[in-house]
Coordinates of N, CA, C and O in Angstrom, one line a residue:
M1 N -25.7 13.1 -3.2 CA -24.4 13.7 -3.1 C -24.5 15.0 -3.9 O -24.9 15.0 -5.1
S2 N -24.0 16.1 -3.3 CA -24.0 17.3 -4.0 C -22.9 17.3 -5.1 O -22.0 16.5 -5.1
S3 N -23.1 18.2 -6.1 CA -22.1 18.3 -7.1 C -20.7 18.7 -6.6 O -19.7 18.3 -7.1
R4 N -20.7 19.5 -5.5 CA -19.4 19.9 -4.9 C -18.8 18.7 -4.3 O -17.6 18.5 -4.4
D5 N -19.5 17.8 -3.6 CA -19.0 16.6 -3.0 C -18.5 15.7 -4.1 O -17.4 15.0 -4.0
E6 N -19.2 15.6 -5.2 CA -18.9 14.8 -6.3 C -17.5 15.3 -7.0 O -16.7 14.5 -7.3
Q7 N -17.4 16.6 -7.1 CA -16.2 17.2 -7.6 C -15.0 16.9 -6.7 O -13.9 16.6 -7.2
R8 N -15.2 17.0 -5.4 CA -14.2 16.7 -4.5 C -13.7 15.3 -4.5 O -12.5 15.0 -4.5
R9 N -14.7 14.4 -4.6 CA -14.4 13.0 -4.7 C -13.6 12.7 -6.0 O -12.6 12.0 -6.0
E10 N -14.0 13.2 -7.1 CA -13.3 13.0 -8.4 C -11.9 13.6 -8.3 O -11.0 13.0 -8.8
Y11 N -11.8 14.8 -7.7 CA -10.5 15.4 -7.6 C -9.5 14.5 -6.8 O -8.4 14.2 -7.1
N12 N -10.1 14.0 -5.6 CA -9.3 13.1 -4.8 C -8.9 11.8 -5.5 O -7.8 11.3 -5.3
E13 N -9.8 11.3 -6.2 CA -9.5 10.0 -7.0 C -8.4 10.3 -8.1 O -7.6 9.5 -8.3
Q14 N -8.5 11.5 -8.7 CA -7.5 11.8 -9.7 C -6.1 12.0 -9.1 O -5.1 11.5 -9.6
K15 N -6.1 12.6 -7.9 CA -4.8 12.8 -7.2 C -4.2 11.5 -6.8 O -3.0 11.3 -6.9
E16 N -5.1 10.6 -6.3 CA -4.6 9.3 -5.9 C -4.1 8.5 -7.1 O -3.0 7.9 -7.0
L17 N -4.8 8.6 -8.2 CA -4.3 7.9 -9.4 C -2.9 8.5 -9.9 O -2.0 7.7 -10.2
E18 N -2.8 9.8 -9.8 CA -1.5 10.4 -10.2 C -0.4 9.9 -9.2 O 0.7 9.7 -9.6
N19 N -0.7 9.9 -7.9 CA 0.3 9.4 -6.9 C 0.6 7.9 -7.2 O 1.8 7.5 -7.1
L20 N -0.4 7.1 -7.5 CA -0.2 5.7 -7.8 C 0.7 5.6 -9.0 O 1.7 4.8 -9.0
R21 N 0.5 6.4 -10.0 CA 1.3 6.4 -11.2 C 2.7 6.8 -10.9 O 3.7 6.2 -11.4
R22 N 2.9 7.8 -10.1 CA 4.2 8.2 -9.7 C 5.0 7.1 -9.0 O 6.2 6.8 -9.3
V23 N 4.4 6.3 -8.1 CA 5.0 5.2 -7.5 C 5.3 4.1 -8.5 O 6.5 3.6 -8.5
F24 N 4.4 3.8 -9.4 CA 4.7 2.8 -10.4 C 5.9 3.2 -11.3 O 6.8 2.3 -11.5
E25 N 5.9 4.4 -11.7 CA 7.0 4.8 -12.6 C 8.4 4.9 -11.8 O 9.4 4.6 -12.4
S26 N 8.3 5.2 -10.5 CA 9.6 5.1 -9.7 C 10.1 3.7 -9.5 O 11.3 3.5 -9.4
M27 N 9.2 2.7 -9.5 CA 9.6 1.3 -9.4 C 10.0 0.8 -10.7 O 10.9 -0.1 -10.7
D28 N 9.5 1.2 -11.8 CA 9.7 0.7 -13.2 C 11.0 1.4 -13.7 O 11.0 2.2 -14.6
K29 N 12.2 1.0 -13.2 CA 13.4 1.6 -13.6 C 13.8 1.4 -15.1 O 14.4 2.3 -15.7
S30 N 13.4 0.3 -15.6 CA 13.7 0.0 -17.0 C 12.7 0.7 -18.0 O 13.0 0.7 -19.2
K31 N 11.7 1.3 -17.4 CA 10.7 2.1 -18.2 C 10.0 1.2 -19.3 O 9.7 1.7 -20.4
D32 N 9.8 -0.1 -19.0 CA 9.1 -1.0 -19.9 C 7.7 -1.2 -19.6 O 7.0 -2.1 -20.1
Q33 N 7.2 -0.4 -18.6 CA 5.8 -0.5 -18.2 C 5.5 -1.8 -17.4 O 4.3 -2.2 -17.4
K34 N 6.5 -2.4 -16.8 CA 6.3 -3.6 -16.0 C 7.3 -3.5 -14.9 O 8.4 -3.0 -15.0
I35 N 6.9 -4.0 -13.8 CA 7.8 -4.2 -12.6 C 8.2 -5.6 -12.5 O 7.3 -6.5 -12.3
D36 N 9.5 -5.9 -12.6 CA 9.9 -7.3 -12.5 C 10.6 -7.6 -11.1 O 10.6 -6.7 -10.3
F37 N 11.1 -8.7 -11.0 CA 11.6 -9.2 -9.7 C 12.8 -8.2 -9.3 O 12.8 -7.7 -8.1
K38 N 13.7 -7.9 -10.2 CA 14.8 -7.1 -9.8 C 14.4 -5.7 -9.4 O 14.9 -5.2 -8.4
E39 N 13.5 -5.1 -10.1 CA 13.0 -3.8 -9.8 C 12.3 -3.7 -8.4 O 12.6 -2.8 -7.6
L40 N 11.5 -4.7 -8.2 CA 10.8 -4.7 -6.9 C 11.8 -5.0 -5.8 O 11.7 -4.3 -4.7
N41 N 12.7 -5.9 -6.0 CA 13.7 -6.2 -4.9 C 14.6 -4.9 -4.7 O 14.9 -4.6 -3.5
D42 N 14.9 -4.2 -5.7 CA 15.7 -3.0 -5.6 C 15.0 -2.0 -4.7 O 15.5 -1.3 -3.9
V43 N 13.6 -1.9 -5.0 CA 12.8 -0.9 -4.2 C 12.9 -1.3 -2.7 O 13.0 -0.5 -1.8
L44 N 12.7 -2.6 -2.4 CA 12.7 -3.1 -1.1 C 14.0 -2.8 -0.4 O 14.1 -2.4 0.8
V45 N 15.1 -3.0 -1.1 CA 16.5 -2.8 -0.6 C 16.6 -1.3 -0.3 O 17.1 -0.9 0.7
S46 N 16.1 -0.4 -1.2 CA 16.2 1.0 -1.0 C 15.4 1.5 0.2 O 15.6 2.5 0.8
L47 N 14.4 0.7 0.6 CA 13.6 0.9 1.8 C 14.2 0.3 3.0 O 13.6 0.2 4.1
D48 N 15.4 -0.3 2.8 CA 16.1 -0.9 3.9 C 15.4 -2.2 4.4 O 15.3 -2.4 5.6
Y49 N 14.7 -2.8 3.5 CA 13.9 -4.0 3.9 C 14.5 -5.2 3.1 O 14.5 -5.2 1.8
R50 N 15.1 -6.1 3.7 CA 15.7 -7.3 3.1 C 14.7 -8.4 3.0 O 14.5 -9.1 4.0
A51 N 14.1 -8.6 1.9 CA 13.1 -9.7 1.7 C 13.8 -10.9 1.1 O 14.8 -10.8 0.4
K52 N 13.2 -12.0 1.5 CA 13.7 -13.3 0.9 C 13.2 -13.3 -0.6 O 12.2 -12.7 -0.9
K53 N 13.9 -14.1 -1.4 CA 13.6 -14.2 -2.8 C 12.2 -14.6 -3.0 O 11.4 -14.1 -3.8
T54 N 11.7 -15.6 -2.2 CA 10.4 -16.1 -2.3 C 9.3 -15.0 -1.9 O 8.2 -15.0 -2.5
E55 N 9.7 -14.2 -1.0 CA 8.7 -13.1 -0.6 C 8.5 -12.1 -1.8 O 7.4 -11.7 -2.0
V56 N 9.6 -11.8 -2.4 CA 9.5 -10.9 -3.6 C 8.7 -11.5 -4.7 O 7.8 -11.0 -5.3
E57 N 9.0 -12.8 -5.0 CA 8.3 -13.6 -6.0 C 6.8 -13.6 -5.7 O 6.0 -13.5 -6.6
D58 N 6.5 -13.9 -4.4 CA 5.1 -13.9 -4.0 C 4.4 -12.6 -4.2 O 3.2 -12.6 -4.6
M59 N 5.1 -11.5 -3.9 CA 4.4 -10.2 -4.1 C 4.0 -10.0 -5.6 O 2.9 -9.4 -5.9
I60 N 4.8 -10.4 -6.5 CA 4.5 -10.4 -7.9 C 3.4 -11.4 -8.3 O 2.4 -11.0 -8.9
W61 N 3.6 -12.6 -7.9 CA 2.7 -13.7 -8.2 C 1.3 -13.4 -7.8 O 0.3 -13.6 -8.5
E62 N 1.1 -12.7 -6.6 CA -0.2 -12.5 -6.1 C -1.1 -11.5 -7.0 O -2.3 -11.6 -6.9
V63 N -0.4 -10.7 -7.8 CA -1.1 -9.8 -8.6 C -0.9 -9.9 -10.1 O -1.5 -9.2 -10.9
D64 N -0.1 -10.9 -10.5 CA 0.3 -11.1 -11.9 C -0.8 -11.9 -12.6 O -0.8 -13.1 -12.7
E65 N -1.7 -11.2 -13.2 CA -2.9 -11.8 -13.9 C -2.5 -12.5 -15.1 O -3.2 -13.5 -15.5
D66 N -1.5 -12.0 -15.9 CA -1.2 -12.7 -17.1 C 0.0 -13.6 -17.1 O 0.5 -14.1 -18.1
C67 N 0.5 -13.9 -15.8 CA 1.5 -14.9 -15.6 C 2.8 -14.6 -16.3 O 3.5 -15.6 -16.8
D68 N 3.2 -13.4 -16.5 CA 4.5 -13.1 -17.2 C 5.6 -12.7 -16.2 O 6.7 -12.3 -16.5
H69 N 5.4 -13.0 -14.9 CA 6.3 -12.8 -13.8 C 6.7 -11.3 -13.6 O 7.8 -11.0 -13.1
C70 N 5.8 -10.4 -14.0 CA 5.9 -9.0 -13.9 C 4.6 -8.4 -13.5 O 3.6 -9.0 -13.6
V71 N 4.6 -7.1 -13.1 CA 3.4 -6.4 -12.7 C 3.3 -5.3 -13.7 O 4.1 -4.4 -13.7
S72 N 2.2 -5.3 -14.5 CA 2.0 -4.2 -15.5 C 1.2 -3.1 -14.8 O 0.7 -3.3 -13.7
W73 N 1.1 -2.0 -15.5 CA 0.3 -0.9 -14.9 C -1.1 -1.3 -14.6 O -1.6 -0.9 -13.5
D74 N -1.8 -2.0 -15.5 CA -3.1 -2.4 -15.3 C -3.2 -3.3 -14.0 O -4.2 -3.2 -13.2
E75 N -2.3 -4.3 -13.9 CA -2.3 -5.2 -12.8 C -2.0 -4.4 -11.5 O -2.6 -4.7 -10.4
F76 N -1.2 -3.4 -11.6 CA -0.8 -2.6 -10.4 C -2.0 -1.8 -9.9 O -2.3 -1.8 -8.7
K77 N -2.7 -1.2 -10.9 CA -4.0 -0.4 -10.5 C -5.0 -1.3 -9.9 O -5.7 -1.0 -8.9
L78 N -5.2 -2.5 -10.6 CA -6.2 -3.5 -10.1 C -5.9 -3.9 -8.7 O -6.8 -4.0 -7.9
M79 N -4.7 -4.3 -8.5 CA -4.3 -4.7 -7.1 C -4.5 -3.6 -6.1 O -5.1 -3.8 -5.0
F80 N -4.2 -2.4 -6.4 CA -4.4 -1.2 -5.5 C -5.9 -1.1 -5.1 O -6.2 -1.0 -4.0
H81 N -6.7 -1.0 -6.2 CA -8.1 -0.8 -5.9 C -8.8 -2.0 -5.2 O -9.7 -1.8 -4.4
R82 N -8.4 -3.2 -5.6 CA -8.9 -4.4 -4.9 C -8.6 -4.3 -3.4 O -9.5 -4.5 -2.5
C83 N -7.4 -4.0 -3.1 CA -6.9 -3.9 -1.6 C -7.6 -2.8 -0.9 O -8.0 -2.9 0.2
R84 N -7.6 -1.6 -1.6 CA -8.2 -0.4 -1.0 C -9.7 -0.7 -0.6 O -10.1 -0.2 0.4
N85 N -10.4 -1.4 -1.4 CA -11.8 -1.7 -1.2 C -12.1 -3.0 -0.4 O -13.3 -3.2 -0.1
D86 N -11.1 -3.7 -0.2 CA -11.3 -5.0 0.5 C -11.6 -4.8 2.0 O -10.9 -4.2 2.7
R87 N -12.8 -5.4 2.4 CA -13.2 -5.3 3.8 C -13.2 -6.7 4.4 O -13.5 -6.9 5.6
T88 N -12.8 -7.7 3.6 CA -12.8 -9.1 4.1 C -11.5 -9.5 4.7 O -11.4 -10.5 5.4
G89 N -10.4 -8.9 4.3 CA -9.1 -9.3 4.7 C -8.5 -10.5 3.8 O -7.5 -11.1 4.1
L90 N -9.2 -10.7 2.7 CA -8.8 -11.9 1.8 C -7.9 -11.5 0.7 O -7.2 -12.3 0.2
E91 N -7.8 -10.2 0.3 CA -7.0 -9.8 -0.7 C -5.5 -9.8 -0.3 O -5.2 -9.3 0.8
P92 N -4.6 -10.3 -1.1 CA -3.2 -10.3 -0.8 C -2.7 -8.9 -0.7 O -3.0 -8.0 -1.6
R93 N -2.0 -8.5 0.4 CA -1.6 -7.1 0.6 C -0.1 -6.9 0.6 O 0.3 -5.8 1.0
K94 N 0.7 -7.8 0.3 CA 2.2 -7.6 0.4 C 2.6 -6.5 -0.5 O 3.3 -5.6 -0.1
L95 N 2.3 -6.5 -1.8 CA 2.7 -5.5 -2.7 C 1.9 -4.2 -2.4 O 2.5 -3.1 -2.4
F96 N 0.7 -4.3 -2.0 CA -0.1 -3.1 -1.6 C 0.5 -2.4 -0.5 O 0.6 -1.1 -0.5
N97 N 1.1 -3.1 0.5 CA 1.7 -2.4 1.6 C 2.9 -1.6 1.1 O 3.2 -0.5 1.6
V98 N 3.7 -2.1 0.2 CA 4.9 -1.4 -0.4 C 4.4 -0.2 -1.1 O 4.9 0.9 -0.8
V99 N 3.4 -0.3 -1.9 CA 2.9 0.8 -2.7 C 2.3 1.9 -1.8 O 2.6 3.1 -2.0
E100 N 1.5 1.5 -0.8 CA 0.8 2.4 0.1 C 1.9 3.2 0.9 O 1.8 4.4 1.0
F101 N 2.9 2.5 1.3 CA 4.0 3.1 2.0 C 4.7 4.2 1.1 O 4.9 5.3 1.5
M102 N 5.0 3.8 -0.1 CA 5.7 4.7 -1.0 C 4.8 5.9 -1.4 O 5.3 7.0 -1.6
M103 N 3.5 5.7 -1.5 CA 2.6 6.8 -1.8 C 2.6 7.9 -0.7 O 2.5 9.0 -1.0
H104 N 2.8 7.4 0.5 CA 2.8 8.4 1.7 C 4.2 8.9 2.0 O 4.3 9.9 2.7
D105 N 5.2 8.2 1.5 CA 6.6 8.7 1.8 C 7.0 9.6 0.6 O 7.8 9.3 -0.2
K106 N 6.3 10.8 0.7 CA 6.4 11.7 -0.5 C 7.8 12.3 -0.7 O 8.2 12.6 -1.8
D107 N 8.6 12.3 0.4 CA 10.0 12.8 0.2 C 11.0 11.7 0.0 O 12.2 12.0 -0.1
S108 N 10.5 10.5 -0.2 CA 11.4 9.3 -0.5 C 12.5 9.1 0.6 O 13.6 8.7 0.2
S109 N 12.2 9.4 1.8 CA 13.1 9.3 2.9 C 13.3 7.9 3.4 O 14.2 7.6 4.1
G110 N 12.3 7.0 3.0 CA 12.3 5.7 3.5 C 11.6 5.5 4.8 O 11.5 4.5 5.4
T111 N 10.9 6.6 5.3 CA 10.1 6.6 6.5 C 8.8 7.4 6.2 O 8.8 8.3 5.3
I112 N 7.8 7.2 7.0 CA 6.6 8.0 7.0 C 6.5 8.5 8.5 O 6.8 7.8 9.4
D113 N 6.0 9.8 8.6 CA 5.8 10.3 9.9 C 4.4 10.0 10.4 O 3.6 9.3 9.8
M114 N 4.2 10.5 11.6 CA 2.9 10.1 12.3 C 1.7 10.6 11.5 O 0.7 9.9 11.4
D115 N 1.8 11.8 10.9 CA 0.6 12.4 10.2 C 0.4 11.5 8.9 O -0.8 11.2 8.6
E116 N 1.4 11.1 8.2 CA 1.3 10.2 7.1 C 0.7 8.9 7.5 O -0.2 8.3 6.8
C117 N 1.2 8.3 8.6 CA 0.7 7.1 9.1 C -0.8 7.2 9.4 O -1.6 6.3 9.1
M118 N -1.2 8.3 10.1 CA -2.6 8.5 10.5 C -3.5 8.5 9.2 O -4.6 8.0 9.2
E119 N -3.0 9.1 8.1 CA -3.8 9.2 6.9 C -4.0 7.8 6.4 O -5.1 7.5 6.0
I120 N -3.0 6.9 6.4 CA -3.2 5.5 6.0 C -4.2 4.8 6.8 O -5.1 4.2 6.3
L121 N -4.0 5.0 8.1 CA -4.9 4.3 9.1 C -6.3 4.8 9.0 O -7.3 4.0 9.1
F122 N -6.5 6.1 8.7 CA -7.8 6.7 8.6 C -8.5 6.0 7.3 O -9.7 5.7 7.4
R123 N -7.8 5.9 6.2 CA -8.3 5.4 5.0 C -8.7 3.9 5.2 O -9.7 3.4 4.6
R124 N -7.9 3.2 6.0 CA -8.2 1.8 6.2 C -9.3 1.5 7.2 O -10.1 0.6 7.0
F125 N -9.3 2.3 8.3 CA -10.2 1.9 9.4 C -11.2 3.0 9.7 O -12.1 2.7 10.6
G126 N -11.2 4.2 9.1 CA -12.1 5.2 9.4 C -11.8 6.0 10.7 O -10.9 5.6 11.4
K127 N -12.5 7.0 10.9 CA -12.2 7.9 12.1 C -12.5 7.3 13.4 O -11.8 7.6 14.4
D128 N -13.5 6.4 13.5 CA -13.8 5.7 14.8 C -12.7 4.9 15.4 O -12.5 4.9 16.6
Q129 N -11.9 4.3 14.5 CA -10.8 3.5 15.0 C -9.4 4.1 14.9 O -8.4 3.6 15.3
L130 N -9.4 5.4 14.4 CA -8.1 6.0 14.1 C -7.2 6.2 15.3 O -6.0 5.8 15.2
E131 N -7.7 6.7 16.4 CA -6.8 6.9 17.6 C -6.3 5.6 18.1 O -5.1 5.4 18.4
E132 N -7.2 4.6 18.2 CA -6.8 3.3 18.7 C -5.7 2.7 17.9 O -4.7 2.2 18.3
K133 N -5.9 2.7 16.5 CA -5.0 2.0 15.6 C -3.7 2.8 15.6 O -2.6 2.2 15.5
T134 N -3.7 4.1 15.7 CA -2.5 4.9 15.7 C -1.7 4.6 16.9 O -0.5 4.4 16.8
N135 N -2.3 4.6 18.1 CA -1.6 4.3 19.3 C -1.0 2.9 19.3 O 0.1 2.6 19.7
E136 N -1.8 1.9 18.7 CA -1.4 0.6 18.6 C -0.1 0.5 17.7 O 0.8 -0.2 17.9
F137 N -0.2 1.2 16.6 CA 0.8 1.3 15.6 C 2.1 1.8 16.1 O 3.2 1.2 16.0
F138 N 2.1 3.0 16.8 CA 3.3 3.6 17.3 C 3.9 3.1 18.5 O 5.0 3.4 18.9
K139 N 3.1 2.2 19.2 CA 3.8 1.6 20.4 C 4.8 0.6 19.9 O 5.7 0.2 20.7
H140 N 4.8 0.2 18.7 CA 5.8 -0.7 18.1 C 6.9 0.1 17.3 O 7.6 -0.5 16.5
D141 N 6.9 1.4 17.4 CA 8.0 2.2 16.8 C 9.3 1.8 17.5 O 9.6 2.3 18.5
T142 N 10.0 0.9 16.9 CA 11.1 0.2 17.6 C 12.3 1.2 18.0 O 13.0 0.9 19.0
D143 N 12.5 2.2 17.2 CA 13.6 3.1 17.5 C 13.1 4.4 18.2 O 13.9 5.3 18.5
G144 N 11.8 4.6 18.4 CA 11.3 5.7 19.1 C 11.5 7.1 18.5 O 11.4 8.1 19.1
D145 N 11.6 7.1 17.1 CA 11.8 8.4 16.4 C 10.5 9.0 15.9 O 10.6 10.0 15.2
N146 N 9.4 8.4 16.2 CA 8.1 8.9 15.7 C 8.0 8.9 14.2 O 7.3 9.7 13.6
A147 N 8.9 8.1 13.5 CA 8.8 7.9 12.1 C 8.9 6.4 11.9 O 9.6 5.6 12.6
I148 N 8.1 5.9 11.0 CA 8.0 4.5 10.7 C 8.8 4.1 9.5 O 8.6 4.6 8.4
S149 N 9.7 3.1 9.7 CA 10.4 2.6 8.5 C 9.5 1.6 7.8 O 8.5 1.2 8.3
F150 N 9.9 1.2 6.6 CA 9.1 0.2 5.9 C 9.0 -1.1 6.7 O 8.0 -1.7 6.7
A151 N 10.1 -1.5 7.3 CA 10.1 -2.8 8.0 C 9.1 -2.7 9.2 O 8.3 -3.7 9.4
E152 N 9.1 -1.6 9.9 CA 8.1 -1.4 11.0 C 6.7 -1.4 10.4 O 5.8 -2.0 11.0
F153 N 6.5 -0.7 9.3 CA 5.2 -0.6 8.6 C 4.7 -1.9 8.2 O 3.5 -2.3 8.5
Q154 N 5.5 -2.7 7.5 CA 5.1 -4.0 7.0 C 4.7 -4.9 8.2 O 3.7 -5.6 8.1
K155 N 5.5 -4.9 9.3 CA 5.1 -5.8 10.4 C 3.8 -5.4 11.0 O 2.9 -6.2 11.3
Q156 N 3.6 -4.1 11.2 CA 2.3 -3.6 11.7 C 1.1 -3.8 10.8 O 0.0 -4.2 11.2
M157 N 1.3 -3.6 9.5 CA 0.2 -3.8 8.6 C -0.2 -5.3 8.5 O -1.4 -5.6 8.4
Q158 N 0.7 -6.2 8.7 CA 0.3 -7.6 8.8 C -0.5 -7.9 10.1 O -1.4 -8.7 10.1
A159 N -0.1 -7.2 11.1 CA -0.8 -7.4 12.4 C -2.2 -6.8 12.5 O -3.1 -7.3 13.1
I160 N -2.5 -5.7 11.7 CA -3.7 -5.0 11.9 C -4.6 -5.1 10.6 O -5.6 -4.4 10.5
R161 N -4.3 -6.0 9.7 CA -5.1 -6.2 8.5 C -6.5 -6.5 8.9 O -6.8 -7.1 9.9
P162 N -7.5 -6.2 8.0 CA -8.9 -6.5 8.3 C -9.0 -8.0 8.7 O -8.4 -8.8 8.0
K163 N -9.9 -8.3 9.6 CA -10.1 -9.7 10.0 C -10.9 -10.4 9.0 O -11.9 -9.9 8.4
R164 N -10.5 -11.6 8.7 CA -11.3 -12.4 7.7 C -12.6 -12.8 8.4 O -12.7 -13.2 9.5
R165 N -13.7 -12.7 7.6 CA -15.0 -13.2 8.1 C -15.1 -14.7 7.9 O -14.6 -15.2 6.9
E166 N -15.7 -15.3 8.9 CA -15.9 -16.8 8.8 C -16.9 -17.1 7.7 O -17.9 -16.4 7.5
A167 N -16.7 -18.2 7.0 CA -17.6 -18.6 5.9 C -19.0 -18.8 6.5 O -19.1 -19.4 7.6
G168 N -20.0 -18.4 5.8 CA -21.3 -18.6 6.2 C -21.9 -17.6 7.2 O -23.1 -17.7 7.6
K169 N -21.1 -16.7 7.7 CA -21.5 -15.7 8.7 C -21.7 -14.4 8.0 O -20.9 -14.0 7.2
G170 N -22.8 -13.7 8.2 CA -23.1 -12.4 7.6 C -22.2 -11.3 8.3 O -21.6 -11.5 9.3
G171 N -22.2 -10.2 7.5 CA -21.7 -9.1 8.1 C -20.6 -8.3 8.1 O -20.0 -7.6 8.5

């Protein structure tokens, strides 16, 4: 890898970390460096997504390494990087989907447009599957506005998550 490619990669990683931090801080309303049930639920409500109590609790539980019923900055980063690098489909993605949506909803409108959606799909599936996944994604745009709400995003992300590999099979 050339030093220019290395610099570009480092720059992109730094920008992604800054964007991740921005999302964490926007979720952490109490500024205690932890996201608790109320804060996560409030975020979901602001995204016009009505989650069941157990769904919000599960989002926290899936990434809560120290069992304090909150998500710290370190747990948040760890969850993001585990999911970003997961090719098995085994990593829990409920909170990751919220975070990824918020990272791409730069104007905090509660929706992401087609370009932002394509960026997410490109990161997850690469350029070979981009057109197929984008078409698949937007055929379920329930209101036809070419903008994806979080509810539409969550439903689609569950449907297109990486397939789990069968135990004992290579590949």
